[in-house]
XYZ file of N, CA and C in Angstrom:
627
model
N 147.871 103.931 150.058
C 146.824 105.093 149.554
C 147.437 106.571 149.070
N 148.126 106.561 149.430
C 149.315 107.246 149.480
C 149.131 109.145 150.041
N 150.063 110.198 149.549
C 149.049 110.959 150.179
C 148.154 111.786 149.760
N 148.745 111.427 148.621
C 146.884 112.092 147.212
C 146.290 111.904 148.127
N 146.117 110.116 147.489
C 144.861 109.535 148.145
C 144.047 109.700 149.674
N 145.352 110.055 150.472
C 145.055 110.167 151.980
C 144.301 111.546 151.540
N 145.084 112.896 151.172
C 144.224 114.027 151.173
C 142.369 114.057 150.377
N 141.804 112.908 149.414
C 141.218 112.826 148.591
C 140.089 112.627 149.446
N 140.554 111.736 150.552
C 139.548 110.541 151.899
C 139.282 111.642 152.811
N 140.496 112.494 153.211
C 140.509 113.641 154.270
C 138.916 114.556 153.668
N 139.014 114.625 152.019
C 137.700 115.985 151.751
C 136.529 114.737 151.978
N 136.460 113.830 151.502
C 135.121 112.801 150.855
C 134.922 113.186 152.393
N 135.313 112.878 153.595
C 135.203 112.320 154.839
C 134.187 114.234 155.359
N 135.084 115.022 155.154
C 134.529 116.738 156.477
C 134.003 117.282 154.682
N 133.539 116.996 154.530
C 133.068 117.259 152.546
C 131.707 116.744 152.549
N 131.353 115.624 152.761
C 130.848 114.594 152.324
C 130.351 113.310 153.458
N 130.702 112.721 154.129
C 130.230 111.890 154.151
C 130.137 112.525 155.621
N 131.242 112.510 156.882
C 130.582 113.292 157.820
C 131.159 115.194 157.832
N 130.243 115.854 157.151
C 130.797 117.372 157.189
C 131.522 117.974 158.182
N 132.807 118.815 158.439
C 133.226 119.502 159.568
C 134.053 120.397 159.078
N 134.367 121.059 159.955
C 135.759 121.730 160.411
C 135.047 122.895 159.750
N 136.255 123.873 158.866
C 135.900 125.163 158.729
C 134.968 124.740 156.408
N 135.224 123.698 156.291
C 135.434 123.518 154.830
C 133.676 122.926 155.125
N 133.104 121.600 156.082
C 131.951 121.686 155.959
C 130.566 122.772 156.374
N 131.813 123.949 156.981
C 130.951 124.867 157.880
C 130.217 125.330 156.286
N 131.447 125.744 155.706
C 131.819 126.460 154.630
C 130.643 126.665 152.928
N 130.901 125.136 153.057
C 129.906 123.904 151.474
C 128.336 123.705 152.112
N 128.397 123.913 153.274
C 126.957 124.178 154.008
C 126.111 125.021 154.692
N 126.669 126.116 155.082
C 126.350 127.385 155.452
C 126.724 128.310 154.459
N 127.084 128.002 153.372
C 126.595 129.211 152.979
C 126.899 129.264 150.701
N 126.940 126.845 150.562
C 127.218 127.127 149.955
C 126.155 125.834 148.826
N 126.169 125.045 149.168
C 124.616 124.442 148.986
C 123.584 124.113 150.337
N 122.342 124.081 149.566
C 120.844 123.682 150.420
C 119.977 123.795 150.240
N 120.010 124.918 149.172
C 118.561 125.888 148.599
C 119.331 125.914 146.512
N 119.604 124.567 146.154
C 119.852 124.808 144.694
C 118.168 124.792 143.825
N 118.263 124.739 143.096
C 117.438 125.182 142.328
C 116.537 123.190 142.112
N 117.660 122.115 142.386
C 117.205 120.767 141.818
C 116.600 120.129 143.640
N 117.197 120.528 145.231
C 116.994 120.819 145.346
C 115.475 121.077 145.589
N 115.643 122.335 146.105
C 114.302 123.045 145.712
C 113.341 122.357 145.433
N 113.588 121.154 144.343
C 112.243 120.631 143.495
C 111.971 119.245 143.692
N 112.138 119.071 145.253
C 112.414 118.259 146.096
C 111.573 118.759 146.926
N 111.390 119.914 147.293
C 110.741 120.929 148.242
C 108.587 120.647 147.404
N 109.001 121.325 146.099
C 107.747 121.158 145.366
C 106.936 120.159 144.768
N 107.660 118.667 144.882
C 107.957 117.141 144.890
C 106.424 117.151 145.877
N 107.148 117.552 147.123
C 106.728 117.398 148.330
C 105.090 117.850 148.701
N 105.321 118.684 147.642
C 103.490 119.711 147.662
C 103.493 120.500 149.505
N 104.295 121.205 149.849
C 103.884 121.495 151.387
C 103.307 122.182 151.433
N 102.517 121.730 153.030
C 101.221 122.499 153.650
C 100.969 123.256 154.726
N 100.556 124.216 154.884
C 100.980 124.800 156.218
C 100.766 123.256 157.851
N 99.846 122.756 157.685
C 99.962 121.933 158.441
C 100.853 120.633 159.083
N 101.708 120.663 157.652
C 102.765 119.361 157.153
C 103.901 118.948 158.659
N 104.686 117.803 158.875
C 105.258 118.291 160.146
C 106.504 117.261 158.867
N 107.736 118.088 158.698
C 108.412 118.004 157.917
C 109.693 117.362 158.799
N 110.352 116.226 157.540
C 111.362 115.549 158.427
C 112.003 115.934 157.234
N 113.608 116.256 157.776
C 114.979 115.876 156.474
C 115.453 115.424 157.621
N 116.045 114.062 156.798
C 116.932 113.031 156.625
C 118.696 113.849 156.070
N 119.705 113.824 156.795
C 120.662 114.366 156.357
C 120.110 116.120 155.960
N 119.896 116.805 156.359
C 119.572 118.171 156.654
C 120.584 119.393 156.122
N 122.263 118.730 156.656
C 123.536 119.702 156.895
C 122.683 121.278 157.235
N 123.388 121.955 156.819
C 123.351 123.342 157.127
C 121.934 123.563 157.253
N 120.907 122.963 157.330
C 119.539 123.793 156.989
C 118.856 125.287 156.082
N 119.673 124.856 155.568
C 119.134 125.777 154.821
C 118.142 125.294 153.433
N 117.619 124.360 153.257
C 116.779 123.849 152.645
C 115.399 123.918 153.985
N 116.225 122.943 154.997
C 114.881 122.977 155.982
C 114.067 124.690 156.627
N 115.122 126.300 155.617
C 114.323 126.975 156.119
C 113.600 127.639 154.926
N 113.433 127.303 153.733
C 112.624 126.977 152.886
C 111.260 126.203 152.983
N 111.488 125.126 153.352
C 110.476 124.423 153.969
C 109.202 125.351 154.873
N 109.710 125.828 156.240
C 109.379 127.051 157.072
C 108.861 127.395 156.820
N 108.727 128.101 155.781
C 108.546 129.216 155.325
C 106.692 128.974 155.165
N 106.528 127.007 155.135
C 105.363 126.480 154.355
C 104.519 125.683 155.966
N 105.623 125.012 156.010
C 104.685 124.417 156.972
C 104.804 124.465 157.889
N 104.057 124.248 159.223
C 103.725 124.559 160.728
C 105.618 123.662 161.804
N 105.821 123.128 161.494
C 106.313 122.573 162.105
C 107.536 121.439 160.815
N 109.594 120.986 161.880
C 109.863 120.852 161.394
C 111.122 120.045 162.052
N 111.560 118.830 161.400
C 112.724 118.436 162.220
C 114.121 118.161 161.476
N 115.313 117.866 161.660
C 116.527 117.595 161.480
C 117.007 116.389 161.653
N 117.403 115.025 161.353
C 118.457 114.078 162.290
C 119.518 114.139 160.710
N 120.985 114.300 161.325
C 122.070 114.433 160.582
C 123.152 113.593 161.486
N 123.678 112.648 161.566
C 125.069 112.260 162.326
C 126.025 113.144 162.213
N 126.196 114.211 161.727
C 127.041 115.902 161.944
C 126.334 116.248 163.384
N 127.221 116.142 164.174
C 127.143 116.567 165.121
C 126.963 118.252 164.685
N 128.020 119.264 163.847
C 128.338 119.838 162.950
C 127.258 120.111 163.103
N 127.185 120.046 161.583
C 125.528 119.443 161.117
C 124.562 120.554 161.410
N 123.838 119.886 162.446
C 123.076 119.413 163.654
C 122.928 121.200 163.930
N 124.209 121.360 164.651
C 124.557 122.694 165.440
C 124.722 124.533 164.148
N 124.634 123.504 162.635
C 124.771 124.757 162.259
C 123.350 124.555 161.063
N 122.569 123.465 161.116
C 121.073 123.917 161.055
C 120.663 124.587 162.242
N 120.567 124.649 163.299
C 120.038 124.936 164.288
C 119.956 126.462 164.740
N 121.028 126.945 163.918
C 121.987 128.673 163.881
C 120.605 128.805 162.609
N 121.449 128.147 161.107
C 120.388 128.719 160.382
C 118.598 128.670 160.592
N 118.202 128.226 160.996
C 116.920 128.200 161.293
C 116.425 128.390 163.327
N 117.409 129.496 163.332
C 117.391 129.730 165.675
C 116.025 130.180 165.537
N 115.663 131.353 164.944
C 114.137 131.591 164.693
C 113.417 130.122 165.331
N 112.951 130.228 164.263
C 112.122 128.234 164.356
C 112.680 127.464 165.370
N 113.634 127.501 166.137
C 113.728 127.091 167.046
C 113.446 127.247 168.188
N 113.749 128.658 167.997
C 113.388 129.213 169.463
C 112.087 129.115 169.764
N 111.417 129.289 168.189
C 109.320 128.821 169.077
C 109.488 127.798 168.950
N 109.988 126.670 168.776
C 109.521 125.903 169.354
C 108.513 124.652 167.681
N 109.433 125.331 166.389
C 108.957 124.706 164.625
C 110.005 123.795 165.215
N 111.303 123.770 165.136
C 112.021 123.271 164.455
C 113.178 122.595 165.162
N 113.696 121.505 165.094
C 113.830 120.376 166.132
C 115.201 119.169 164.894
N 116.772 119.931 165.307
C 117.157 118.948 165.156
C 118.553 118.222 166.306
N 118.346 117.298 165.036
C 118.883 116.067 166.446
C 119.749 115.204 165.780
N 121.198 114.829 166.282
C 122.144 114.043 165.765
C 121.357 112.547 165.779
N 121.962 111.874 164.433
C 121.432 110.283 164.562
C 121.508 109.410 163.777
N 121.477 108.512 163.269
C 121.375 107.372 162.309
C 120.184 107.806 161.731
N 120.638 108.167 160.356
C 119.327 107.393 159.270
C 118.768 105.507 159.521
N 120.115 105.003 159.479
C 118.821 103.355 159.847
C 118.023 103.231 161.047
N 118.548 104.451 161.790
C 117.985 104.124 162.920
C 117.397 105.287 163.231
N 116.314 106.244 163.111
C 115.919 107.115 163.662
C 115.247 107.434 164.909
N 115.596 108.855 165.662
C 115.388 108.481 166.671
C 113.981 109.881 166.652
N 113.224 108.867 165.946
C 111.825 109.629 166.284
C 110.616 108.895 166.352
N 109.511 109.387 166.583
C 108.547 107.898 166.833
C 107.672 108.045 165.280
N 106.637 106.493 165.564
C 106.165 106.080 164.742
C 104.789 107.340 164.005
N 104.984 107.780 163.175
C 104.456 108.590 162.976
C 104.216 109.983 163.364
N 105.027 110.007 163.198
C 105.611 111.019 163.762
C 105.680 112.108 162.722
N 105.517 112.542 161.328
C 105.987 113.122 160.125
C 104.503 113.224 159.321
N 104.737 113.896 158.024
C 104.124 114.114 157.456
C 104.145 113.740 155.706
N 105.592 114.579 155.907
C 106.374 114.329 154.459
C 108.002 114.069 155.168
N 108.839 113.881 154.389
C 109.848 113.430 154.567
C 110.700 113.928 152.784
N 111.908 114.492 153.457
C 112.990 115.049 152.481
C 114.535 114.228 152.665
N 114.571 113.972 151.136
C 116.320 113.311 151.737
C 117.311 114.023 150.582
N 117.747 114.839 150.982
C 118.509 115.835 149.780
C 120.011 115.266 149.576
N 120.675 114.413 148.402
C 122.033 114.474 147.909
C 123.529 113.845 149.221
N 122.211 112.680 149.917
C 122.789 112.380 150.806
C 122.210 111.095 151.389
N 121.252 110.251 150.455
C 120.869 108.731 150.336
C 122.437 108.212 149.794
N 122.842 109.011 149.321
C 124.134 107.611 148.207
C 125.398 107.379 149.699
N 125.231 108.030 150.427
C 126.538 107.462 151.877
C 125.692 106.530 152.886
N 124.535 105.766 152.369
C 124.307 105.239 153.892
C 123.976 104.296 153.088
N 125.005 103.634 154.389
C 124.976 102.107 153.886
C 124.092 100.862 154.417
N 123.372 100.639 154.822
C 122.361 100.246 154.953
C 120.726 101.361 154.304
N 120.880 101.009 153.098
C 119.433 101.858 152.336
C 118.429 100.958 152.337
N 118.442 99.576 152.574
C 117.265 99.372 152.747
C 116.507 99.579 153.794
N 117.163 99.567 155.347
C 116.486 99.878 156.298
C 116.581 100.824 156.523
N 116.717 102.077 155.692
C 116.972 103.765 156.103
C 115.554 103.884 155.757
N 115.129 103.041 154.501
C 113.580 103.109 153.327
C 112.376 102.892 154.197
N 113.128 101.302 155.280
C 111.895 100.635 156.244
C 111.882 101.759 157.391
N 112.711 102.535 158.278
C 112.478 103.635 159.370
C 112.089 105.299 158.741
N 111.847 105.461 157.289
C 111.494 106.518 156.916
C 110.444 106.487 157.132
N 109.967 104.813 155.802
C 108.322 104.384 156.378
C 107.843 104.886 157.752
N 108.586 103.955 158.658
C 108.133 104.206 159.802
C 107.345 105.751 161.230
N 108.650 106.308 160.243
C 107.785 107.358 160.983
C 107.550 108.041 160.339
N 106.853 107.913 159.841
C 105.567 108.981 158.439
C 104.433 108.476 158.318
N 103.501 109.242 158.477
C 102.153 108.544 158.996
C 101.091 108.296 157.342
N 100.288 107.499 157.780
C 99.805 107.357 156.833
C 99.173 107.777 156.189
N 99.600 107.388 154.273
C 99.869 109.014 153.504
C 100.763 110.073 152.967
N 102.180 109.686 154.182
C 102.823 110.015 153.849
C 103.613 110.418 152.553
N 104.120 111.751 152.917
C 105.081 111.756 151.045
C 106.053 112.204 152.158
N 106.746 110.868 150.732
C 109.132 110.705 150.891
C 109.174 111.396 149.381
N 110.532 112.590 149.576
C 110.782 112.839 148.466
C 112.929 112.325 148.415
N 113.235 112.459 147.527
C 114.604 111.529 147.549
C 115.845 112.700 146.617
N 116.636 112.699 146.521
C 117.300 113.361 145.523
C 118.734 112.942 145.952
N 118.906 112.364 144.519
C 120.684 111.686 144.636
C 121.151 110.815 143.090
N 122.201 111.556 143.451
C 122.820 111.182 141.284
C 122.343 109.210 141.651
N 122.059 109.558 140.150
C 121.709 108.807 139.354
C 123.761 107.823 138.874
N 123.064 106.502 138.267
C 125.032 106.107 137.777
C 125.185 106.082 136.560
N 125.153 107.723 135.655
C 125.688 108.323 134.998
C 125.094 109.286 134.517
N 126.010 110.019 134.672
C 127.151 111.829 134.473
C 127.609 112.153 135.493
N 128.036 112.932 135.050
C 129.086 113.949 135.711
C 129.339 113.746 137.309
N 128.008 113.836 138.123
C 128.052 113.433 139.757
C 129.078 111.261 139.674
N 128.743 110.747 139.088
C 128.370 109.265 138.894
C 130.418 109.341 139.005
N 130.427 109.878 137.763
C 132.213 109.986 137.707
C 132.936 110.261 138.522
N 132.210 111.820 139.613
C 133.415 111.889 140.837
C 133.400 111.196 141.934
N 132.122 110.714 141.663
C 132.181 109.365 143.888
C 133.186 108.011 143.084
N 132.876 107.964 141.698
C 133.220 106.382 141.280
C 134.558 105.617 141.960
N 136.207 106.852 142.035
C 136.733 106.964 143.172
C 136.774 106.433 144.899
N 135.335 106.815 144.707
C 135.135 106.279 146.307
C 134.536 104.874 146.376
N 134.300 103.564 145.424
C 132.841 102.752 145.619
C 132.795 101.554 146.888
N 133.577 102.463 147.698
C 133.622 101.304 149.262
C 132.624 103.017 150.007
N 132.200 103.959 149.914
C 131.748 104.322 150.293
C 130.245 105.262 149.895
N 130.175 105.319 148.183
C 128.966 105.877 147.335
C 127.798 104.551 147.413
N 126.863 104.731 146.862
C 126.216 103.379 146.928
C 125.557 104.089 145.862
N 125.520 104.602 144.404
C 125.168 104.800 143.022
C 123.938 103.762 142.656
N 122.885 104.461 142.210
C 121.448 103.731 142.065
C 121.228 103.812 140.720
N 120.169 102.672 139.843
C 119.656 103.204 139.043
C 118.168 103.277 139.278
N 117.432 104.098 138.094
C 115.984 104.196 138.326
C 114.965 102.565 139.225
N 115.913 102.467 138.269
C 115.328 100.154 138.798
C 115.275 100.298 140.180
N 116.286 100.089 140.374
C 117.097 99.856 141.610
C 115.972 100.711 143.382
N 116.048 102.087 142.553
C 115.153 102.690 143.648
C 114.295 102.177 143.677
N 113.124 102.316 142.500
C 111.989 101.978 142.462
C 111.532 100.823 143.315
N 113.045 99.788 143.331
C 112.457 98.177 144.109
C 112.981 97.872 145.508
N 114.127 99.332 145.725
C 114.193 99.857 147.257
C 112.706 99.610 147.833
N 112.134 101.002 147.223
C 110.542 101.372 147.849
C 109.816 100.828 147.517
N 109.744 100.092 146.681
C 108.575 99.183 146.791
C 108.540 97.899 147.828
N 110.117 97.236 147.935
C 110.196 96.911 149.136
C 109.927 97.457 150.604
N 110.089 98.562 150.969
C 109.917 98.942 151.903
C 108.477 99.413 151.882
N 107.677 99.066 151.439
C 106.368 98.854 151.832
C 106.085 100.484 150.917
N 106.451 101.416 150.183
C 105.924 102.490 149.639
C 104.777 101.357 148.749
N 104.282 102.880 148.771
C 103.327 103.255 147.182
C 103.392 104.100 146.616
N 102.886 104.197 144.809
C 102.833 105.610 144.642
C 103.499 106.246 143.957
N 104.824 104.970 143.653
C 106.605 104.756 143.786
C 106.775 105.841 141.607
N 107.294 106.867 142.254
C 107.718 107.280 141.034
C 109.444 107.545 141.021
N 110.333 106.988 139.980
C 111.422 107.811 139.634
C 111.488 108.246 138.358
N 112.615 109.868 138.397
C 112.564 110.281 137.673
C 114.541 110.695 136.771
N 114.628 110.457 136.246
C 116.046 110.793 136.130
C 116.344 112.047 135.207
N 116.558 113.022 136.345
C 116.802 114.488 135.277
C 118.815 115.356 135.273
N 119.601 115.123 133.977
C 120.194 116.183 133.936
C 121.081 114.880 135.760
N 121.644 113.678 135.656
C 122.245 113.239 136.463
C 121.835 112.895 137.652
N 120.506 112.696 137.713
C 119.855 112.631 139.662
C 118.051 112.050 138.573
N 119.069 110.835 140.402
C 116.876 110.693 139.957
C 116.484 111.173 141.462
N 115.295 112.041 141.005
C 113.716 112.167 141.192
C 112.870 110.911 142.529
N 113.213 110.972 143.251
C 112.213 109.167 143.750
C 110.983 110.381 144.255
N 110.114 109.852 144.478
C 108.970 109.761 145.204
C 107.857 108.912 145.734
N 107.395 108.627 146.549
C 106.832 107.492 147.332
C 105.920 108.300 148.969
N 105.115 107.123 148.488
C 103.554 106.954 149.550
C 103.391 105.801 150.361
N 103.607 107.038 151.619
C 103.364 105.646 152.737
C 101.924 105.150 152.691
N 101.542 103.754 152.162
C 99.961 103.150 152.772
C 98.998 104.147 153.634
N 98.202 104.370 152.700
C 96.813 104.851 153.849
C 96.107 104.023 153.779
N 95.183 105.033 155.413
C 94.469 103.420 156.716
C 92.980 103.126 155.311
């Protein structure tokens, strides 16, 4: 791999795959989480006061803080202990009030009961999931009937795709058709996938009873 390759791999690990250290805290504590495209995901979910909101891979919790301005309760699942702690600090008041819960867990085995949430967001983390089909099945499991799911992930074309192309074993990029197929296979309905500025905005719902 060489020295340069090793440094790049380390940066990918601490900045994206499992954020940690001062780089992870800087990126997810101050520099990311509430960008316009991420906020669009919340708009796509059309959050309501009685929603129970789940964010898979919530990072530093800044997007969750925005969601908590509307929803009554929220939870975040991230496989990085440091990100769970950071998100807890970002949302300290809601955590203390029992409105927000942050847990460490695997997206492909969510530590949540069936039908626990009415909506779920997954922003800029789906490309790192090793088992995307299983992860989508888990998201469907923890959503109540008629629940809404919104995913933002890089498309196969554009600047982000070129940036991540050097790590083909760690990053999974999808076309709109591939994301539509995965969502349908997981049992979602009302599937919509739209490409905007090199990102895929994916929306789907669980079947209503």
